[in-house]
Amino acid sequence: MSDGDERDARGAGPGGGGAGQAGQAGPDVPGDESSSAEEQRKRRFARRRAAYGSARRKFAHSSVLGSLRDRLALLESAEELYDLDEPADMYGNGIVAALEEKVAELLGAEAAAFFPTGTMAQQVALRCWAGRTGVPTVALHGLSHPEVHERNALSEVSGLRPVRVTSEPRLPTAAEVRDFEEPFGALMLELPLREAGFLLPTFEELTEIVEAARERDAVVHFDGARLWETTVHFGRPLPEIAGLADSVYVSFYKSLNGFSGAALAGPGTLIEEARAWRHRYGGQLFQQFPTALSALAGLERELPRLPDYVRHARVVAAALREGFAAAGLPWSRVHPDEPYTYEFQVWLPYDVDVVSEAAIRHAEESGTLLFARPWDAPGPGLAVTEIDVRAPGLEWGAEDVKAAVVEFVAVLMDEARKAG
């Protein structure tokens, strides 16, 4: 999840997260499990939001938990980003066109097109490629965003046929792509693979995966919603990374903290066709200058800082691991061991309701918010959440993190005793 975490906004699951444990009855509505779970979720979200607002220390600012005033602050000093005396945009010209040109330049692409959502951008990209290759089959990962979060949009809306190269919690290998049992016209790679822990291959592995697809006469599309964060791990500039693919989607609200929006980058002829399909899909909005301004702010202010966030996330992840061990937890996991981006997972061996309550209570009592995002239940007696380390997190030293973890574990064990 990013600050603009769609699962947090929907609030699925009684633990306040996406997977949750369905059917857990809360205390307010006896006998009505679904209603009580929803009430429990609402209460926890409200408490977590209040704890975020009052916390003196946190790892990141949150667009989900923050206020409208916080979000509008992104547009302060907007005159430094774009000439505000220029006419407002209409149907994609003006500031939107300027944003598209900037993205194309940053990614080393011929052209780019603004889209209101990444879901639309990727459907359009893959639909265009299917028309060019003559093959509507799209090979992707079973944990990729279209498979997990888009209600089968590729097939239901765009007439495409997704097939899963693998569903293992890792990136597909070149051998799996090369030896896949049926033809496909496009290979979609999510970089990083969020559901598996924001995982990335090495640059050499990525190159081999792309080459394996090309050997099969398939095009390669990058789901690069968070591609902005990958330069430290890959050790390559953005144009070299994006240049491996035939087309790339990037988000403005995940890594860059914009209001919303996305861009599709690639060859000029593809982007020209994509603009036509954007109109057909309902993405030709009348005016988008607030979103475009927030995207320009992200590119100007956040993008240069992402490498620092990634490097410090590794410090925080190591300190979390050491803190859990020092506090005497029987087991914990920080995944991956060394984060590939500034986002990673924390796993704990407790019921999701126990951990959720402990995380909120610790923040309320200490003024330190270790876990701003909701907790999910991947299995019985397990809880997992995601952490992102941005500008506020740079102020935390390793010892600060470890001390906060020890405090949190004390609250967690107290909640576990109460739960029996």
mmCIF file of C-alpha atoms in Angstrom, residues 59-383:
data_model
loop_
_atom_site.group_PDB
_atom_site.id
_atom_site.type_symbol
_atom_site.label_atom_id
_atom_site.label_comp_id
_atom_site.label_asym_id
_atom_site.label_seq_id
_atom_site.Cartn_x
_atom_site.Cartn_y
_atom_site.Cartn_z
ATOM 1 C CA PHE A 59 7.394 6.993 9.429
ATOM 2 C CA ALA A 60 5.385 8.708 6.693
ATOM 3 C CA HIS A 61 2.640 11.214 5.985
ATOM 4 C CA SER A 62 -0.573 9.512 4.909
ATOM 5 C CA SER A 63 -3.032 10.740 2.292
ATOM 6 C CA VAL A 64 -5.610 8.283 3.654
ATOM 7 C CA LEU A 65 -5.309 9.280 7.312
ATOM 8 C CA GLY A 66 -4.562 12.967 6.732
ATOM 9 C CA SER A 67 -6.991 15.860 6.336
ATOM 10 C CA LEU A 68 -8.123 17.876 3.322
ATOM 11 C CA ARG A 69 -5.935 20.691 4.630
ATOM 12 C CA ASP A 70 -2.929 18.357 4.610
ATOM 13 C CA ARG A 71 -3.614 17.375 1.021
ATOM 14 C CA LEU A 72 -4.190 20.917 -0.218
ATOM 15 C CA ALA A 73 -0.815 21.841 1.247
ATOM 16 C CA LEU A 74 0.722 19.988 -1.712
ATOM 17 C CA LEU A 75 -0.285 22.912 -3.904
ATOM 18 C CA GLU A 76 1.426 25.540 -1.771
ATOM 19 C CA SER A 77 3.951 27.460 -3.881
ATOM 20 C CA ALA A 78 2.302 25.989 -6.982
ATOM 21 C CA GLU A 79 3.593 28.942 -8.984
ATOM 22 C CA GLU A 80 7.037 27.339 -8.721
ATOM 23 C CA LEU A 81 5.738 24.290 -10.576
ATOM 24 C CA TYR A 82 3.812 25.847 -13.464
ATOM 25 C CA ASP A 83 2.820 29.264 -14.776
ATOM 26 C CA LEU A 84 -0.505 29.840 -13.039
ATOM 27 C CA ASP A 85 -1.367 32.643 -15.461
ATOM 28 C CA GLU A 86 -1.622 30.111 -18.272
ATOM 29 C CA PRO A 87 -5.163 29.092 -19.312
ATOM 30 C CA ALA A 88 -6.699 26.186 -17.401
ATOM 31 C CA ASP A 89 -6.533 22.833 -19.166
ATOM 32 C CA MET A 90 -9.395 21.520 -21.269
ATOM 33 C CA TYR A 91 -9.598 17.833 -22.186
ATOM 34 C CA GLY A 92 -5.892 17.161 -21.757
ATOM 35 C CA ASN A 93 -4.118 20.239 -23.086
ATOM 36 C CA GLY A 94 -2.133 22.873 -21.188
ATOM 37 C CA ILE A 95 -0.730 21.680 -17.887
ATOM 38 C CA VAL A 96 -1.754 18.074 -18.577
ATOM 39 C CA ALA A 97 0.195 18.062 -21.838
ATOM 40 C CA ALA A 98 3.179 19.599 -20.029
ATOM 41 C CA LEU A 99 3.004 16.830 -17.419
ATOM 42 C CA GLU A 100 2.907 14.189 -20.164
ATOM 43 C CA GLU A 101 6.021 15.661 -21.792
ATOM 44 C CA LYS A 102 7.867 15.665 -18.466
ATOM 45 C CA VAL A 103 7.009 12.025 -17.760
ATOM 46 C CA ALA A 104 8.098 10.930 -21.230
ATOM 47 C CA GLU A 105 11.406 12.702 -20.716
ATOM 48 C CA LEU A 106 11.953 11.189 -17.262
ATOM 49 C CA LEU A 107 11.280 7.666 -18.547
ATOM 50 C CA GLY A 108 13.160 8.091 -21.817
ATOM 51 C CA ALA A 109 10.024 7.357 -23.849
ATOM 52 C CA GLU A 110 8.815 8.876 -27.110
ATOM 53 C CA ALA A 111 5.518 9.978 -25.581
ATOM 54 C CA ALA A 112 3.249 9.650 -22.565
ATOM 55 C CA ALA A 113 -0.479 10.033 -21.932
ATOM 56 C CA PHE A 114 -2.160 11.053 -18.684
ATOM 57 C CA PHE A 115 -4.862 8.730 -17.323
ATOM 58 C CA PRO A 116 -7.184 9.240 -14.349
ATOM 59 C CA THR A 117 -6.395 5.723 -13.038
ATOM 60 C CA GLY A 118 -3.778 3.045 -13.493
ATOM 61 C CA THR A 119 -6.516 0.454 -14.019
ATOM 62 C CA MET A 120 -7.639 2.338 -17.131
ATOM 63 C CA ALA A 121 -4.098 3.009 -18.332
ATOM 64 C CA GLN A 122 -3.110 -0.656 -18.219
ATOM 65 C CA GLN A 123 -6.302 -1.904 -19.825
ATOM 66 C CA VAL A 124 -5.775 0.530 -22.685
ATOM 67 C CA ALA A 125 -2.116 -0.393 -23.085
ATOM 68 C CA LEU A 126 -2.777 -4.132 -23.168
ATOM 69 C CA ARG A 127 -5.790 -3.702 -25.447
ATOM 70 C CA CYS A 128 -3.687 -1.709 -27.906
ATOM 71 C CA TRP A 129 -0.939 -4.328 -27.848
ATOM 72 C CA ALA A 130 -3.471 -7.115 -28.382
ATOM 73 C CA GLY A 131 -4.686 -5.357 -31.521
ATOM 74 C CA ARG A 132 -1.137 -5.129 -32.810
ATOM 75 C CA THR A 133 -0.016 -8.647 -31.957
ATOM 76 C CA GLY A 134 -3.326 -10.294 -32.814
ATOM 77 C CA VAL A 135 -3.190 -12.231 -29.531
ATOM 78 C CA PRO A 136 -5.556 -11.183 -26.695
ATOM 79 C CA THR A 137 -3.788 -13.380 -24.116
ATOM 80 C CA VAL A 138 -1.823 -11.496 -21.424
ATOM 81 C CA ALA A 139 0.698 -13.372 -19.284
ATOM 82 C CA LEU A 140 1.026 -11.975 -15.773
ATOM 83 C CA HIS A 141 1.593 -12.863 -12.130
ATOM 84 C CA GLY A 142 -1.223 -14.304 -10.040
ATOM 85 C CA LEU A 143 -0.548 -11.663 -7.366
ATOM 86 C CA SER A 144 -0.477 -8.735 -9.799
ATOM 87 C CA HIS A 145 -2.822 -5.787 -9.377
ATOM 88 C CA PRO A 146 -5.226 -6.715 -12.225
ATOM 89 C CA GLU A 147 -5.648 -10.211 -10.783
ATOM 90 C CA VAL A 148 -6.144 -9.132 -7.158
ATOM 91 C CA HIS A 149 -7.743 -5.692 -7.174
ATOM 92 C CA GLU A 150 -9.539 -4.961 -10.457
ATOM 93 C CA ARG A 151 -12.577 -7.298 -10.463
ATOM 94 C CA ASN A 152 -11.415 -9.120 -13.607
ATOM 95 C CA ALA A 153 -11.452 -5.876 -15.591
ATOM 96 C CA LEU A 154 -9.012 -7.128 -18.228
ATOM 97 C CA SER A 155 -11.446 -9.827 -19.322
ATOM 98 C CA GLU A 156 -14.796 -8.296 -18.315
ATOM 99 C CA VAL A 157 -14.217 -4.862 -19.851
ATOM 100 C CA SER A 158 -11.407 -5.187 -22.375
ATOM 101 C CA GLY A 159 -11.935 -8.674 -23.785
ATOM 102 C CA LEU A 160 -8.446 -9.826 -22.840
ATOM 103 C CA ARG A 161 -7.493 -13.242 -21.495
ATOM 104 C CA PRO A 162 -5.122 -13.184 -18.498
ATOM 105 C CA VAL A 163 -3.008 -16.276 -17.843
ATOM 106 C CA ARG A 164 -0.799 -16.698 -14.796
ATOM 107 C CA VAL A 165 2.877 -17.431 -15.365
ATOM 108 C CA THR A 166 3.159 -18.130 -11.637
ATOM 109 C CA SER A 167 1.347 -17.304 -8.409
ATOM 110 C CA GLU A 168 4.339 -17.887 -6.157
ATOM 111 C CA PRO A 169 5.319 -14.917 -3.929
ATOM 112 C CA ARG A 170 8.234 -13.938 -6.199
ATOM 113 C CA LEU A 171 8.759 -12.573 -9.675
ATOM 114 C CA PRO A 172 8.457 -15.037 -12.594
ATOM 115 C CA THR A 173 11.697 -16.443 -13.924
ATOM 116 C CA ALA A 174 12.965 -16.250 -17.486
ATOM 117 C CA ALA A 175 12.595 -20.038 -17.750
ATOM 118 C CA GLU A 176 8.933 -19.857 -16.709
ATOM 119 C CA VAL A 177 8.266 -17.193 -19.316
ATOM 120 C CA ARG A 178 10.199 -19.032 -22.022
ATOM 121 C CA ASP A 179 8.581 -22.407 -21.306
ATOM 122 C CA PHE A 180 5.009 -21.266 -20.622
ATOM 123 C CA GLU A 181 2.632 -23.802 -22.127
ATOM 124 C CA GLU A 182 0.514 -21.511 -24.314
ATOM 125 C CA PRO A 183 1.010 -18.476 -26.556
ATOM 126 C CA PHE A 184 0.596 -14.936 -25.227
ATOM 127 C CA GLY A 185 0.814 -11.588 -26.945
ATOM 128 C CA ALA A 186 2.003 -9.519 -23.986
ATOM 129 C CA LEU A 187 3.850 -10.122 -20.739
ATOM 130 C CA MET A 188 2.946 -7.769 -17.899
ATOM 131 C CA LEU A 189 5.440 -7.418 -15.045
ATOM 132 C CA GLU A 190 4.585 -5.575 -11.820
ATOM 133 C CA LEU A 191 7.706 -3.805 -10.530
ATOM 134 C CA PRO A 192 7.855 -4.036 -7.574
ATOM 135 C CA LEU A 193 5.439 -6.902 -6.881
ATOM 136 C CA ARG A 194 3.506 -5.335 -4.030
ATOM 137 C CA GLU A 195 1.459 -8.274 -2.722
ATOM 138 C CA ALA A 196 4.582 -10.415 -2.303
ATOM 139 C CA GLY A 197 6.365 -7.741 -0.257
ATOM 140 C CA PHE A 198 7.387 -5.140 -2.856
ATOM 141 C CA LEU A 199 9.806 -7.595 -4.453
ATOM 142 C CA LEU A 200 12.111 -6.960 -7.402
ATOM 143 C CA PRO A 201 14.412 -9.149 -9.475
ATOM 144 C CA THR A 202 17.980 -8.117 -10.141
ATOM 145 C CA PHE A 203 18.468 -5.992 -13.243
ATOM 146 C CA GLU A 204 20.149 -8.944 -14.927
ATOM 147 C CA GLU A 205 17.198 -11.205 -14.081
ATOM 148 C CA LEU A 206 14.766 -8.593 -15.363
ATOM 149 C CA THR A 207 16.687 -8.337 -18.609
ATOM 150 C CA GLU A 208 16.565 -12.119 -19.018
ATOM 151 C CA ILE A 209 12.802 -12.183 -18.358
ATOM 152 C CA VAL A 210 12.230 -9.511 -21.002
ATOM 153 C CA GLU A 211 14.444 -11.349 -23.494
ATOM 154 C CA ALA A 212 12.535 -14.584 -22.856
ATOM 155 C CA ALA A 213 9.257 -12.845 -23.729
ATOM 156 C CA ARG A 214 10.750 -11.347 -26.865
ATOM 157 C CA GLU A 215 11.946 -14.782 -27.942
ATOM 158 C CA ARG A 216 8.261 -15.692 -28.005
ATOM 159 C CA ASP A 217 7.411 -12.615 -30.111
ATOM 160 C CA ALA A 218 5.552 -11.072 -27.165
ATOM 161 C CA VAL A 219 5.657 -7.438 -26.104
ATOM 162 C CA VAL A 220 6.513 -6.467 -22.540
ATOM 163 C CA HIS A 221 4.503 -4.026 -20.437
ATOM 164 C CA PHE A 222 5.675 -2.835 -17.013
ATOM 165 C CA ASP A 223 3.127 -2.203 -14.298
ATOM 166 C CA GLY A 224 5.429 0.414 -12.827
ATOM 167 C CA ALA A 225 3.049 2.078 -10.388
ATOM 168 C CA ARG A 226 6.025 2.304 -8.022
ATOM 169 C CA LEU A 227 8.772 2.154 -10.654
ATOM 170 C CA TRP A 228 10.016 5.506 -9.380
ATOM 171 C CA GLU A 229 11.315 3.699 -6.262
ATOM 172 C CA THR A 230 13.418 1.067 -8.025
ATOM 173 C CA THR A 231 16.559 2.937 -9.061
ATOM 174 C CA VAL A 232 18.525 2.173 -5.876
ATOM 175 C CA HIS A 233 17.938 -1.570 -6.122
ATOM 176 C CA PHE A 234 18.542 -1.802 -9.855
ATOM 177 C CA GLY A 235 21.477 0.605 -9.771
ATOM 178 C CA ARG A 236 20.236 2.090 -13.038
ATOM 179 C CA PRO A 237 18.552 5.382 -14.027
ATOM 180 C CA LEU A 238 14.844 5.406 -14.817
ATOM 181 C CA PRO A 239 15.235 5.575 -18.624
ATOM 182 C CA GLU A 240 17.393 2.444 -18.631
ATOM 183 C CA ILE A 241 14.899 0.550 -16.474
ATOM 184 C CA ALA A 242 11.824 1.697 -18.378
ATOM 185 C CA GLY A 243 13.649 1.195 -21.683
ATOM 186 C CA LEU A 244 13.556 -2.583 -21.236
ATOM 187 C CA ALA A 245 9.783 -2.583 -21.792
ATOM 188 C CA ASP A 246 7.632 -1.730 -24.776
ATOM 189 C CA SER A 247 5.306 0.327 -22.566
ATOM 190 C CA VAL A 248 5.267 1.449 -18.949
ATOM 191 C CA TYR A 249 2.561 2.652 -16.578
ATOM 192 C CA VAL A 250 3.506 4.853 -13.635
ATOM 193 C CA SER A 251 1.374 6.246 -10.818
ATOM 194 C CA PHE A 252 1.373 9.793 -9.503
ATOM 195 C CA TYR A 253 -0.274 9.087 -6.158
ATOM 196 C CA LYS A 254 1.678 6.109 -4.833
ATOM 197 C CA SER A 255 5.384 6.950 -4.713
ATOM 198 C CA LEU A 256 4.888 10.632 -5.531
ATOM 199 C CA ASN A 257 2.025 11.364 -3.109
ATOM 200 C CA GLY A 258 -0.103 13.153 -5.726
ATOM 201 C CA PHE A 259 -3.873 13.432 -5.549
ATOM 202 C CA SER A 260 -4.452 10.667 -8.115
ATOM 203 C CA GLY A 261 -3.675 9.884 -11.733
ATOM 204 C CA ALA A 262 -1.283 7.862 -13.835
ATOM 205 C CA ALA A 263 0.637 7.972 -17.074
ATOM 206 C CA LEU A 264 1.242 5.475 -19.859
ATOM 207 C CA ALA A 265 4.557 5.870 -21.674
ATOM 208 C CA GLY A 266 5.817 4.207 -24.830
ATOM 209 C CA PRO A 267 6.176 4.620 -28.601
ATOM 210 C CA GLY A 268 4.456 7.638 -30.105
ATOM 211 C CA THR A 269 2.098 5.577 -32.266
ATOM 212 C CA LEU A 270 0.990 3.490 -29.269
ATOM 213 C CA ILE A 271 0.329 6.579 -27.160
ATOM 214 C CA GLU A 272 -1.648 8.192 -29.985
ATOM 215 C CA GLU A 273 -3.885 5.123 -30.123
ATOM 216 C CA ALA A 274 -4.067 5.029 -26.322
ATOM 217 C CA ARG A 275 -5.468 8.568 -26.285
ATOM 218 C CA ALA A 276 -8.342 7.449 -28.491
ATOM 219 C CA TRP A 277 -9.112 4.534 -26.182
ATOM 220 C CA ARG A 278 -8.792 6.792 -23.146
ATOM 221 C CA HIS A 279 -11.642 8.861 -24.596
ATOM 222 C CA ARG A 280 -13.733 5.732 -25.221
ATOM 223 C CA TYR A 281 -13.145 4.492 -21.677
ATOM 224 C CA GLY A 282 -14.353 7.785 -20.210
ATOM 225 C CA GLY A 283 -10.948 9.099 -19.216
ATOM 226 C CA GLN A 284 -11.039 12.337 -21.233
ATOM 227 C CA LEU A 285 -11.830 14.594 -18.273
ATOM 228 C CA PHE A 286 -12.699 18.259 -18.788
ATOM 229 C CA GLN A 287 -10.201 19.749 -16.340
ATOM 230 C CA GLN A 288 -7.503 18.025 -14.303
ATOM 231 C CA PHE A 289 -5.229 20.864 -13.233
ATOM 232 C CA PRO A 290 -5.329 20.125 -9.452
ATOM 233 C CA THR A 291 -4.251 16.534 -10.072
ATOM 234 C CA ALA A 292 -1.664 17.606 -12.652
ATOM 235 C CA LEU A 293 -0.240 20.208 -10.277
ATOM 236 C CA SER A 294 0.031 17.630 -7.478
ATOM 237 C CA ALA A 295 1.802 15.275 -9.890
ATOM 238 C CA LEU A 296 4.267 17.996 -10.872
ATOM 239 C CA ALA A 297 4.832 18.662 -7.164
ATOM 240 C CA GLY A 298 5.610 14.983 -6.638
ATOM 241 C CA LEU A 299 8.035 14.885 -9.544
ATOM 242 C CA GLU A 300 9.748 18.054 -8.329
ATOM 243 C CA ARG A 301 9.821 17.417 -4.585
ATOM 244 C CA GLU A 302 9.381 13.705 -3.862
ATOM 245 C CA LEU A 303 11.099 11.987 -6.772
ATOM 246 C CA PRO A 304 14.597 13.274 -5.888
ATOM 247 C CA ARG A 305 14.137 12.073 -2.275
ATOM 248 C CA LEU A 306 13.039 8.513 -3.051
ATOM 249 C CA PRO A 307 16.591 7.072 -3.020
ATOM 250 C CA ASP A 308 17.079 8.462 0.510
ATOM 251 C CA TYR A 309 13.798 6.870 1.594
ATOM 252 C CA VAL A 310 14.839 3.496 0.178
ATOM 253 C CA ARG A 311 18.218 3.552 1.899
ATOM 254 C CA HIS A 312 16.731 4.571 5.239
ATOM 255 C CA ALA A 313 13.970 1.957 4.956
ATOM 256 C CA ARG A 314 16.738 -0.623 5.143
ATOM 257 C CA VAL A 315 17.947 0.919 8.408
ATOM 258 C CA VAL A 316 14.405 0.904 9.797
ATOM 259 C CA ALA A 317 13.749 -2.689 8.697
ATOM 260 C CA ALA A 318 16.917 -3.932 10.409
ATOM 261 C CA ALA A 319 16.064 -1.997 13.581
ATOM 262 C CA LEU A 320 12.536 -3.428 13.640
ATOM 263 C CA ARG A 321 13.932 -6.939 13.380
ATOM 264 C CA GLU A 322 16.417 -6.309 16.185
ATOM 265 C CA GLY A 323 13.754 -4.651 18.318
ATOM 266 C CA PHE A 324 11.352 -7.593 18.034
ATOM 267 C CA ALA A 325 14.139 -9.993 18.979
ATOM 268 C CA ALA A 326 15.223 -7.853 21.940
ATOM 269 C CA ALA A 327 11.626 -7.637 23.172
ATOM 270 C CA GLY A 328 11.403 -11.416 23.342
ATOM 271 C CA LEU A 329 8.791 -12.152 20.697
ATOM 272 C CA PRO A 330 8.710 -15.890 19.921
ATOM 273 C CA TRP A 331 8.772 -15.139 16.198
ATOM 274 C CA SER A 332 8.514 -12.185 13.854
ATOM 275 C CA ARG A 333 9.365 -11.452 10.273
ATOM 276 C CA VAL A 334 10.408 -8.320 8.443
ATOM 277 C CA HIS A 335 10.037 -9.079 4.736
ATOM 278 C CA PRO A 336 12.096 -8.810 2.656
ATOM 279 C CA ASP A 337 15.188 -8.965 4.849
ATOM 280 C CA GLU A 338 16.564 -5.909 3.050
ATOM 281 C CA PRO A 339 13.775 -3.877 1.416
ATOM 282 C CA TYR A 340 14.019 -3.329 -2.320
ATOM 283 C CA THR A 341 12.033 -0.081 -2.074
ATOM 284 C CA TYR A 342 11.018 2.125 0.855
ATOM 285 C CA GLU A 343 8.062 -0.213 1.522
ATOM 286 C CA PHE A 344 8.118 -3.623 3.176
ATOM 287 C CA GLN A 345 6.050 -6.017 5.291
ATOM 288 C CA VAL A 346 5.998 -6.911 8.998
ATOM 289 C CA TRP A 347 4.579 -10.303 10.092
ATOM 290 C CA LEU A 348 3.654 -11.158 13.681
ATOM 291 C CA PRO A 349 2.356 -14.444 15.215
ATOM 292 C CA TYR A 350 -0.828 -13.072 16.770
ATOM 293 C CA ASP A 351 -4.474 -12.798 15.841
ATOM 294 C CA VAL A 352 -5.107 -9.797 13.605
ATOM 295 C CA ASP A 353 -7.563 -8.233 16.081
ATOM 296 C CA VAL A 354 -5.010 -8.430 18.899
ATOM 297 C CA VAL A 355 -2.266 -6.817 16.815
ATOM 298 C CA SER A 356 -4.566 -4.145 15.400
ATOM 299 C CA GLU A 357 -5.714 -3.128 18.868
ATOM 300 C CA ALA A 358 -2.149 -3.131 20.207
ATOM 301 C CA ALA A 359 -0.877 -0.987 17.337
ATOM 302 C CA ILE A 360 -3.563 1.651 17.844
ATOM 303 C CA ARG A 361 -3.318 1.591 21.640
ATOM 304 C CA HIS A 362 0.462 1.985 21.524
ATOM 305 C CA ALA A 363 0.113 5.018 19.249
ATOM 306 C CA GLU A 364 -2.572 6.535 21.474
ATOM 307 C CA GLU A 365 -0.537 6.096 24.654
ATOM 308 C CA SER A 366 2.946 6.921 23.378
ATOM 309 C CA GLY A 367 2.395 9.438 20.591
ATOM 310 C CA THR A 368 4.580 7.238 18.381
ATOM 311 C CA LEU A 369 2.906 5.661 15.351
ATOM 312 C CA LEU A 370 4.857 2.598 14.282
ATOM 313 C CA PHE A 371 2.095 1.045 12.183
ATOM 314 C CA ALA A 372 -0.016 3.532 10.232
ATOM 315 C CA ARG A 373 -1.477 0.975 7.863
ATOM 316 C CA PRO A 374 -4.096 -1.686 8.619
ATOM 317 C CA TRP A 375 -3.277 -5.274 9.507
ATOM 318 C CA ASP A 376 -4.380 -8.265 7.407
ATOM 319 C CA ALA A 377 -4.814 -11.890 8.433
ATOM 320 C CA PRO A 378 -2.947 -14.130 5.947
ATOM 321 C CA GLY A 379 -3.771 -17.177 8.087
ATOM 322 C CA PRO A 380 -4.928 -18.212 11.569
ATOM 323 C CA GLY A 381 -2.837 -16.621 14.290
ATOM 324 C CA LEU A 382 -0.926 -14.416 11.850
ATOM 325 C CA ALA A 383 -1.041 -10.696 11.144
#
